[in-house]
Amino acid sequence: MLINCVVYQDGKRIRDIPVDEISQWLGRGDSFVWVALRDATDEELTAMQKQFHLPDLAVEDAMHVHQRPKIEEYADSLFCVLHLVEPKGDELNVGEMAIFAGRDYVLSVRNRSEQGFLGVRERCEREPELLRFGSSFVLYALMDAVVDRYFPLTDAFELEIESIEEKIFELGAARSNVRRLYELKRKVMTLRHAVAPLLEAISKLYGGRVPALCAQTQDYFRDVSDHLYRINGSIDNIRDTIGTAIQVNLAMVTIETGEIGKRLAGWAAIFAVATTIVGIWGMNFEFMPELKWRYGYPMALGVIAGVCGLMYWYFRRARWL
Amino acid sequence: MLINCVVYQDGKRIRDIPVDEISQWLGRGDSFVWVALRDATDEELTAMQKQFHLPDLAVEDAMHVHQRPKIEEYADSLFCVLHLVEPKGDELNVGEMAIFAGRDYVLSVRNRSEQGFLGVRERCEREPELLRFGSSFVLYALMDAVVDRYFPLTDAFELEIESIEEKIFELGAARSNVRRLYELKRKVMTLRHAVAPLLEAISKLYGGRVPALCAQTQDYFRDVSDHLYRINGSIDNIRDTIGTAIQVNLAMVTIETGEIGKRLAGWAAIFAVATTIVGIWGMNFEFMPELKWRYGYPMALGVIAGVCGLMYWYFRRARWL
Amino acid sequence: MLINCVVYQDGKRIRDIPVDEISQWLGRGDSFVWVALRDATDEELTAMQKQFHLPDLAVEDAMHVHQRPKIEEYADSLFCVLHLVEPKGDELNVGEMAIFAGRDYVLSVRNRSEQGFLGVRERCEREPELLRFGSSFVLYALMDAVVDRYFPLTDAFELEIESIEEKIFELGAARSNVRRLYELKRKVMTLRHAVAPLLEAISKLYGGRVPALCAQTQDYFRDVSDHLYRINGSIDNIRDTIGTAIQVNLAMVTIETGEIGKRLAGWAAIFAVATTIVGIWGMNFEFMPELKWRYGYPMALGVIAGVCGLMYWYFRRARWL
Amino acid sequence: MLINCVVYQDGKRIRDIPVDEISQWLGRGDSFVWVALRDATDEELTAMQKQFHLPDLAVEDAMHVHQRPKIEEYADSLFCVLHLVEPKGDELNVGEMAIFAGRDYVLSVRNRSEQGFLGVRERCEREPELLRFGSSFVLYALMDAVVDRYFPLTDAFELEIESIEEKIFELGAARSNVRRLYELKRKVMTLRHAVAPLLEAISKLYGGRVPALCAQTQDYFRDVSDHLYRINGSIDNIRDTIGTAIQVNLAMVTIETGEIGKRLAGWAAIFAVATTIVGIWGMNFEFMPELKWRYGYPMALGVIAGVCGLMYWYFRRARWL
Amino acid sequence: MLINCVVYQDGKRIRDIPVDEISQWLGRGDSFVWVALRDATDEELTAMQKQFHLPDLAVEDAMHVHQRPKIEEYADSLFCVLHLVEPKGDELNVGEMAIFAGRDYVLSVRNRSEQGFLGVRERCEREPELLRFGSSFVLYALMDAVVDRYFPLTDAFELEIESIEEKIFELGAARSNVRRLYELKRKVMTLRHAVAPLLEAISKLYGGRVPALCAQTQDYFRDVSDHLYRINGSIDNIRDTIGTAIQVNLAMVTIETGEIGKRLAGWAAIFAVATTIVGIWGMNFEFMPELKWRYGYPMALGVIAGVCGLMYWYFRRARWL
């Protein structure tokens, strides 16, 4: 579905054009065309390929779902795939944004995502002095917008882990803690899948030898890279924390089990002794003189209480009870 | 066993030729020979070596089973080994495909695998404009076909892990979960063995300095590499998830054991106390006044019920029961 | 908030100047301006940007909180972000220091931290022969001051871990040990977040190709790098030790639980046997001759004591009790 | 101990020579001397050093035991240390092979190993067209022979792990499984010690800049490297599998312990209830009307059976029994 | 404290000189001064700095304790810090050796260590042909001596781990095994701290571009590096083994706990049944015909023995007892 198709000249918006006028605007040197598609069909992509002479392999990639984030250089154009990650209920939805960028055009194709990018176009049009850099600035602006939307996710992950941490030493919460940690881990891995390959790919757009297209906008791509590093650092931190938290949770359960084992053993011992003693005086021997004593019964109760008290005191001191 | 042996010129199929005519078609510059063998004997390979002047070490490698995936450069030819991984019952079967590629020939040798590659030849013949790139395009087409068959495997792995995850917090499923996770891990490692070395090797066929043979088809090999990266990413993800899942499974069992320990301890305490009390009134002392009481028995039952009820309430509050 | 704004010439302090005189002092070649801000507002930063022609992206970064430590090179200036880490109660507070350094100016902006850096200025002014190196020496002095304040933290971490280690084999301390280890881990990760990215970034300021600004002060930056390596080494060591310590703690609890299980089992067996025996003589059969014996009761007590003694001796030998 | 000392010319064996004739055959350009020693004494090595002008540091290394596998380049010669790993009872015996190779000589010194290498000499002499490459081909042939003998070890390791895996989900085998896994791990680490450093070292003999000596035999060393990669891959795989297997074994034991805990708890509850009930009717109160009933006793047995049956059914449904 | 201060010319010892004569001997080209200090005060170091014109930053470093091992290049001199690790009771003592080496001087400063290095001087003086290489050979000799003293430590670690391994499958040794493994780990980490940074640093002294000072003695530094690699390999191996050993130990305890749990459950069941049965015949119902039987009592004993025997046989078969 075509969202819009606009010509820009000297950093300023000229006008919306129909798709089949595109080729007239290419190759003039001072203008570029910026087309945005959404959930594009194969036909739309083929039409675009004809207008912009897009490389075959890149178009084939854009037609398939589940691409890996990447930046590929073709002769004088770039093909980028970015992941659009957004919360959807309890899960994360992963869409894709494919961007074709050449000297005089930018084509963005957004798939399976509810996130809109009209704001990026508006922001670019408000800054004509930057938009004058041409298509590579648009490429930057789109990447920047995609990457900036990863930050709320890491913030949410960090909040979630803090909320779990508050309960990590709480008895009885172990089961739900582990479950939440596991689900968090899955989400973190999904985001990592979006970030890590991009981080590697983007390093080709600044620093040493960069594609001609990005020569003037290197600093901007370095800025995106820096944001990705920050996100990646958070992700690594969260992963590490999740691992330790599961381990600690398990340790707490084991410790608690051990303590319960001790208490169980202690009380079991006390009552086993009492039961044995009352059993002795419950035997039916004829000649058990103490059974005849006037104060035999209170004495028996006293003996039992005494023995149990002694044992209680002993276990208490040994910190079993 | 010879599958077929065909001469191509200008991207078009000329005709099938017998093996001993091969050498007449080499060195003409505009044509190449594409030979496919299956479970080749040493004699067949030696015969091929004579026709194509294949390097000794490469032929020796192709004669041995259990090669590691690799791409080796000899003077002006390439020698590739790929793993063919296919499900066979509950296990994965690992076959091998050895490919010798020179300027005017491609020889593929498939061993110990049921997968056929006739489709690759058909696809190539349908696209003469690409087949005009010569033997390196055939090499690409074969590699691409092999690698594309890894995708259903990672999809199956991901389905399996999702199916395990549904039961990961289910009591009583721990044993079968661990078993399935372990078996999945083995399969994943088998696929990783096929993918990781190839990923490393293929990086020599695009980017910086590439063998002369692949100079024009670099973008295609980069595309294969990209697919391998995707598969490798999935594999890493699955491995990581398996590790965490085993850990989480163990945590759930430990947590459950701890809870059972608590309940056991709680009920044991209640009944131990009751047994001790009834034992007291079962003693045979002569002077136990309450035994003579008219309502001694109901009182005793009441005491027992009261004490047990109190303990039950206490343990309940402490969340042991 | 402006802390101070001073002009230096030939390594000597000339005088404090108001902010709007700054631009008059730039570009003279032999002097530089050193401005220190604290918790700067966006307006203050924009004012500075005008005076020093700071790069847009860097200023934007400085306006946002939670930057990652980094060193970025712009045309002929450097932009550095450092983390200021200081204990605050039981937690670590993380502030930031952004430094803009050009040939004839240094601007430091300290955010969300109580740490002062007046001492750095004093130290620099005491050593005019070093201050003659110009702004890059000031940059070094600031970085050195920030990094030196990481040392007391690693020392405190090492003390904490030693204090935990003293109790690691102590029964009953497991719970608090794990808690302390977990909290220590969090703090260590916070410091690592400050150190690791900086370590990577600073390597660009010495050794091979360095920014023109730092050409003469390379050895000083290598010295900072060396300090960071030491801190990083300590951090890695502590992390590794924490991991092992949690594992060992868990092992000790498991071992203790196992021992308690043995003791519980042993005593339970002894008393179960005793209870069964006394139960036998508590049965109401009419023809139980031993109940009539004169010394039946002492015999019974003897049998019980004997059997229990035997079992005790057996379990003792088997090291269960 | 001298094994043999032979002169070769143009790839053909000339004749055996005594040690003190060696120096007469050096420096002729078309011939080389191949000497093999076994468990050489320091005197023998010093004698060889004089004949071949071997570098001091290399000879010192060869005199000491427990070298790390390595390949060192000296002016125009190479010094290699390889580990000879062979099974010896239940353990692995690690011997060493030191090889000195110059333009016109090869000296191999085998220490503390029962493995013979006469076969290598025979194989070389059967292929004069390859032996014509000179000493570097001999070096290759020796390395190849050493490395090929690592394969049976990895095969044995894989068999052992498969044999353990068959029992990994078998109750009661945990103890011996863990023991076998631990012992296997030790052996694997011993082989890894032999392989990993060599893998790193051998990469200097092919590819980019190689020692003059190996310029013509690069492909052969790449072949050895490829074998080492395969072995290393197996080792990594086995290590990973051992780790997971220990983890899984532990999980199975924990799961089983948990299940036994449940059953224990279930049965304990049933019998505790029964014991309490019979204890109640064993009390000696005077007024317990049911004791006088004609069918009191069967009723009591019925109550006990009923209660226990109910509990049994309940626990069964909850899958505790 | 000055140990000695000697002038060497052409590899031969000329004579001991007082410290203030040093500067007279510098810059002659054919001689060098070798000074050894021990636990040097700041004054002594400042005096040396004046004589040798040592770089400020290096001297500052040498004055501070707890340096990280490193090798720094200044203009035409080298500054090295090495760790001296020696056993001291049950702990490892870590001292430091700082070495300043220039074209015509070597200054070694040993701090907080009992190890002497007079032997190094003697060894050097015995080999004038090597000492002729000048100060860089002395630097090598000192590094070599320091590194050689690490070997007895790794040997001791390996002995310790073997001694622990003998007890790893022994019941009851788990507690002391874990403790010993933990203490060993700490020592290993201390040695690793000395070795790993040095290994990295020393690679600058041989191979590619090396400091002018070491150009002729590269092979010697490679030899030291090789020793460090060996030590590092041992350390990695020991660390890996410690990790597995703790894991295995824990597995053995868990397995044993599980077995005890089974036995406990088995015996508990047998005695619980017996107690219930005797309780039944201990009930006070009036009409319990079997109580009147002549052989009721033996029958009862028979029933109990029979039931218990049956259960014993059953548990035995199930391998619980």
PDB file of N, CA, C and O in Angstrom, chain D residues 134-165:
ATOM      1  N   GLY D 134      61.471 -31.598  -0.802  1.00  0.00           N
ATOM      2  CA  GLY D 134      62.526 -31.444   0.189  1.00  0.00           C
ATOM      3  C   GLY D 134      62.031 -31.536   1.623  1.00  0.00           C
ATOM      4  O   GLY D 134      61.000 -32.151   1.904  1.00  0.00           O
ATOM      5  N   SER D 135      62.795 -30.897   2.506  1.00  0.00           N
ATOM      6  CA  SER D 135      62.561 -31.062   3.936  1.00  0.00           C
ATOM      7  C   SER D 135      61.173 -30.612   4.369  1.00  0.00           C
ATOM      8  O   SER D 135      60.616 -31.163   5.311  1.00  0.00           O
ATOM      9  N   SER D 136      60.596 -29.613   3.699  1.00  0.00           N
ATOM     10  CA  SER D 136      59.300 -29.139   4.169  1.00  0.00           C
ATOM     11  C   SER D 136      58.224 -30.193   3.933  1.00  0.00           C
ATOM     12  O   SER D 136      57.238 -30.251   4.663  1.00  0.00           O
ATOM     13  N   PHE D 137      58.420 -31.056   2.904  1.00  0.00           N
ATOM     14  CA  PHE D 137      57.443 -32.120   2.713  1.00  0.00           C
ATOM     15  C   PHE D 137      57.560 -33.162   3.824  1.00  0.00           C
ATOM     16  O   PHE D 137      56.565 -33.693   4.306  1.00  0.00           O
ATOM     17  N   VAL D 138      58.795 -33.420   4.242  1.00  0.00           N
ATOM     18  CA  VAL D 138      58.988 -34.345   5.362  1.00  0.00           C
ATOM     19  C   VAL D 138      58.329 -33.778   6.623  1.00  0.00           C
ATOM     20  O   VAL D 138      57.651 -34.484   7.362  1.00  0.00           O
ATOM     21  N   LEU D 139      58.538 -32.488   6.830  1.00  0.00           N
ATOM     22  CA  LEU D 139      57.912 -31.835   7.973  1.00  0.00           C
ATOM     23  C   LEU D 139      56.402 -32.041   7.923  1.00  0.00           C
ATOM     24  O   LEU D 139      55.766 -32.412   8.923  1.00  0.00           O
ATOM     25  N   TYR D 140      55.817 -31.798   6.743  1.00  0.00           N
ATOM     26  CA  TYR D 140      54.384 -32.012   6.574  1.00  0.00           C
ATOM     27  C   TYR D 140      54.000 -33.453   6.887  1.00  0.00           C
ATOM     28  O   TYR D 140      53.022 -33.720   7.613  1.00  0.00           O
ATOM     29  N   ALA D 141      54.755 -34.385   6.333  1.00  0.00           N
ATOM     30  CA  ALA D 141      54.410 -35.804   6.479  1.00  0.00           C
ATOM     31  C   ALA D 141      54.419 -36.207   7.949  1.00  0.00           C
ATOM     32  O   ALA D 141      53.540 -36.947   8.411  1.00  0.00           O
ATOM     33  N   LEU D 142      55.385 -35.681   8.702  1.00  0.00           N
ATOM     34  CA  LEU D 142      55.452 -36.005  10.126  1.00  0.00           C
ATOM     35  C   LEU D 142      54.266 -35.390  10.872  1.00  0.00           C
ATOM     36  O   LEU D 142      53.611 -36.049  11.681  1.00  0.00           O
ATOM     37  N   MET D 143      53.990 -34.117  10.588  1.00  0.00           N
ATOM     38  CA  MET D 143      52.868 -33.455  11.258  1.00  0.00           C
ATOM     39  C   MET D 143      51.557 -34.173  10.927  1.00  0.00           C
ATOM     40  O   MET D 143      50.711 -34.387  11.800  1.00  0.00           O
ATOM     41  N   ASP D 144      51.411 -34.525   9.649  1.00  0.00           N
ATOM     42  CA  ASP D 144      50.203 -35.189   9.215  1.00  0.00           C
ATOM     43  C   ASP D 144      50.017 -36.511   9.967  1.00  0.00           C
ATOM     44  O   ASP D 144      48.914 -36.855  10.407  1.00  0.00           O
ATOM     45  N   ALA D 145      51.124 -37.249  10.119  1.00  0.00           N
ATOM     46  CA  ALA D 145      51.047 -38.541  10.805  1.00  0.00           C
ATOM     47  C   ALA D 145      50.652 -38.351  12.263  1.00  0.00           C
ATOM     48  O   ALA D 145      49.833 -39.101  12.806  1.00  0.00           O
ATOM     49  N   VAL D 146      51.237 -37.339  12.904  1.00  0.00           N
ATOM     50  CA  VAL D 146      50.910 -37.081  14.308  1.00  0.00           C
ATOM     51  C   VAL D 146      49.431 -36.724  14.445  1.00  0.00           C
ATOM     52  O   VAL D 146      48.711 -37.262  15.287  1.00  0.00           O
ATOM     53  N   VAL D 147      48.989 -35.810  13.568  1.00  0.00           N
ATOM     54  CA  VAL D 147      47.622 -35.320  13.676  1.00  0.00           C
ATOM     55  C   VAL D 147      46.613 -36.419  13.348  1.00  0.00           C
ATOM     56  O   VAL D 147      45.569 -36.528  13.991  1.00  0.00           O
ATOM     57  N   ASP D 148      46.944 -37.250  12.360  1.00  0.00           N
ATOM     58  CA  ASP D 148      46.020 -38.331  12.003  1.00  0.00           C
ATOM     59  C   ASP D 148      45.776 -39.288  13.162  1.00  0.00           C
ATOM     60  O   ASP D 148      44.736 -39.944  13.229  1.00  0.00           O
ATOM     61  N   ARG D 149      46.759 -39.379  14.038  1.00  0.00           N
ATOM     62  CA  ARG D 149      46.583 -40.283  15.180  1.00  0.00           C
ATOM     63  C   ARG D 149      45.701 -39.679  16.269  1.00  0.00           C
ATOM     64  O   ARG D 149      45.444 -40.317  17.289  1.00  0.00           O
ATOM     65  N   TYR D 150      45.281 -38.433  16.094  1.00  0.00           N
ATOM     66  CA  TYR D 150      44.324 -37.857  17.040  1.00  0.00           C
ATOM     67  C   TYR D 150      42.901 -38.323  16.724  1.00  0.00           C
ATOM     68  O   TYR D 150      42.034 -38.350  17.597  1.00  0.00           O
ATOM     69  N   PHE D 151      42.655 -38.703  15.446  1.00  0.00           N
ATOM     70  CA  PHE D 151      41.282 -39.048  15.067  1.00  0.00           C
ATOM     71  C   PHE D 151      40.708 -40.230  15.842  1.00  0.00           C
ATOM     72  O   PHE D 151      39.575 -40.165  16.314  1.00  0.00           O
ATOM     73  N   PRO D 152      41.473 -41.331  15.982  1.00  0.00           N
ATOM     74  CA  PRO D 152      40.889 -42.451  16.745  1.00  0.00           C
ATOM     75  C   PRO D 152      40.491 -42.026  18.160  1.00  0.00           C
ATOM     76  O   PRO D 152      39.538 -42.564  18.724  1.00  0.00           O
ATOM     77  N   LEU D 153      41.204 -41.058  18.707  1.00  0.00           N
ATOM     78  CA  LEU D 153      40.876 -40.610  20.055  1.00  0.00           C
ATOM     79  C   LEU D 153      39.518 -39.915  20.074  1.00  0.00           C
ATOM     80  O   LEU D 153      38.673 -40.209  20.921  1.00  0.00           O
ATOM     81  N   THR D 154      39.308 -38.980  19.127  1.00  0.00           N
ATOM     82  CA  THR D 154      38.002 -38.304  19.135  1.00  0.00           C
ATOM     83  C   THR D 154      36.891 -39.308  18.846  1.00  0.00           C
ATOM     84  O   THR D 154      35.802 -39.207  19.414  1.00  0.00           O
ATOM     85  N   ASP D 155      37.181 -40.289  17.978  1.00  0.00           N
ATOM     86  CA  ASP D 155      36.168 -41.317  17.731  1.00  0.00           C
ATOM     87  C   ASP D 155      35.831 -42.053  19.025  1.00  0.00           C
ATOM     88  O   ASP D 155      34.659 -42.282  19.341  1.00  0.00           O
ATOM     89  N   ALA D 156      36.870 -42.411  19.769  1.00  0.00           N
ATOM     90  CA  ALA D 156      36.640 -43.120  21.027  1.00  0.00           C
ATOM     91  C   ALA D 156      35.852 -42.249  21.996  1.00  0.00           C
ATOM     92  O   ALA D 156      34.957 -42.726  22.700  1.00  0.00           O
ATOM     93  N   PHE D 157      36.167 -40.965  22.028  1.00  0.00           N
ATOM     94  CA  PHE D 157      35.443 -40.051  22.923  1.00  0.00           C
ATOM     95  C   PHE D 157      33.964 -40.013  22.537  1.00  0.00           C
ATOM     96  O   PHE D 157      33.085 -40.015  23.393  1.00  0.00           O
ATOM     97  N   GLU D 158      33.720 -39.955  21.223  1.00  0.00           N
ATOM     98  CA  GLU D 158      32.330 -39.868  20.791  1.00  0.00           C
ATOM     99  C   GLU D 158      31.568 -41.150  21.106  1.00  0.00           C
ATOM    100  O   GLU D 158      30.389 -41.113  21.479  1.00  0.00           O
ATOM    101  N   LEU D 159      32.251 -42.285  20.963  1.00  0.00           N
ATOM    102  CA  LEU D 159      31.612 -43.558  21.336  1.00  0.00           C
ATOM    103  C   LEU D 159      31.279 -43.571  22.814  1.00  0.00           C
ATOM    104  O   LEU D 159      30.192 -43.979  23.220  1.00  0.00           O
ATOM    105  N   GLU D 160      32.248 -43.131  23.616  1.00  0.00           N
ATOM    106  CA  GLU D 160      32.051 -43.113  25.066  1.00  0.00           C
ATOM    107  C   GLU D 160      30.859 -42.230  25.435  1.00  0.00           C
ATOM    108  O   GLU D 160      30.024 -42.609  26.263  1.00  0.00           O
ATOM    109  N   ILE D 161      30.769 -41.074  24.784  1.00  0.00           N
ATOM    110  CA  ILE D 161      29.674 -40.180  25.161  1.00  0.00           C
ATOM    111  C   ILE D 161      28.339 -40.767  24.717  1.00  0.00           C
ATOM    112  O   ILE D 161      27.323 -40.642  25.413  1.00  0.00           O
ATOM    113  N   GLU D 162      28.338 -41.450  23.570  1.00  0.00           N
ATOM    114  CA  GLU D 162      27.094 -42.090  23.152  1.00  0.00           C
ATOM    115  C   GLU D 162      26.694 -43.188  24.133  1.00  0.00           C
ATOM    116  O   GLU D 162      25.512 -43.354  24.447  1.00  0.00           O
ATOM    117  N   SER D 163      27.684 -43.920  24.605  1.00  0.00           N
ATOM    118  CA  SER D 163      27.391 -44.991  25.554  1.00  0.00           C
ATOM    119  C   SER D 163      26.858 -44.422  26.862  1.00  0.00           C
ATOM    120  O   SER D 163      25.987 -45.004  27.511  1.00  0.00           O
ATOM    121  N   ILE D 164      27.375 -43.249  27.267  1.00  0.00           N
ATOM    122  CA  ILE D 164      26.847 -42.616  28.482  1.00  0.00           C
ATOM    123  C   ILE D 164      25.433 -42.115  28.230  1.00  0.00           C
ATOM    124  O   ILE D 164      24.553 -42.237  29.089  1.00  0.00           O
ATOM    125  N   GLU D 165      25.220 -41.557  27.041  1.00  0.00           N
ATOM    126  CA  GLU D 165      23.907 -40.982  26.745  1.00  0.00           C
ATOM    127  C   GLU D 165      22.793 -42.020  26.801  1.00  0.00           C
ATOM    128  O   GLU D 165      21.658 -41.705  27.141  1.00  0.00           O
TER     129      GLU D 165
END
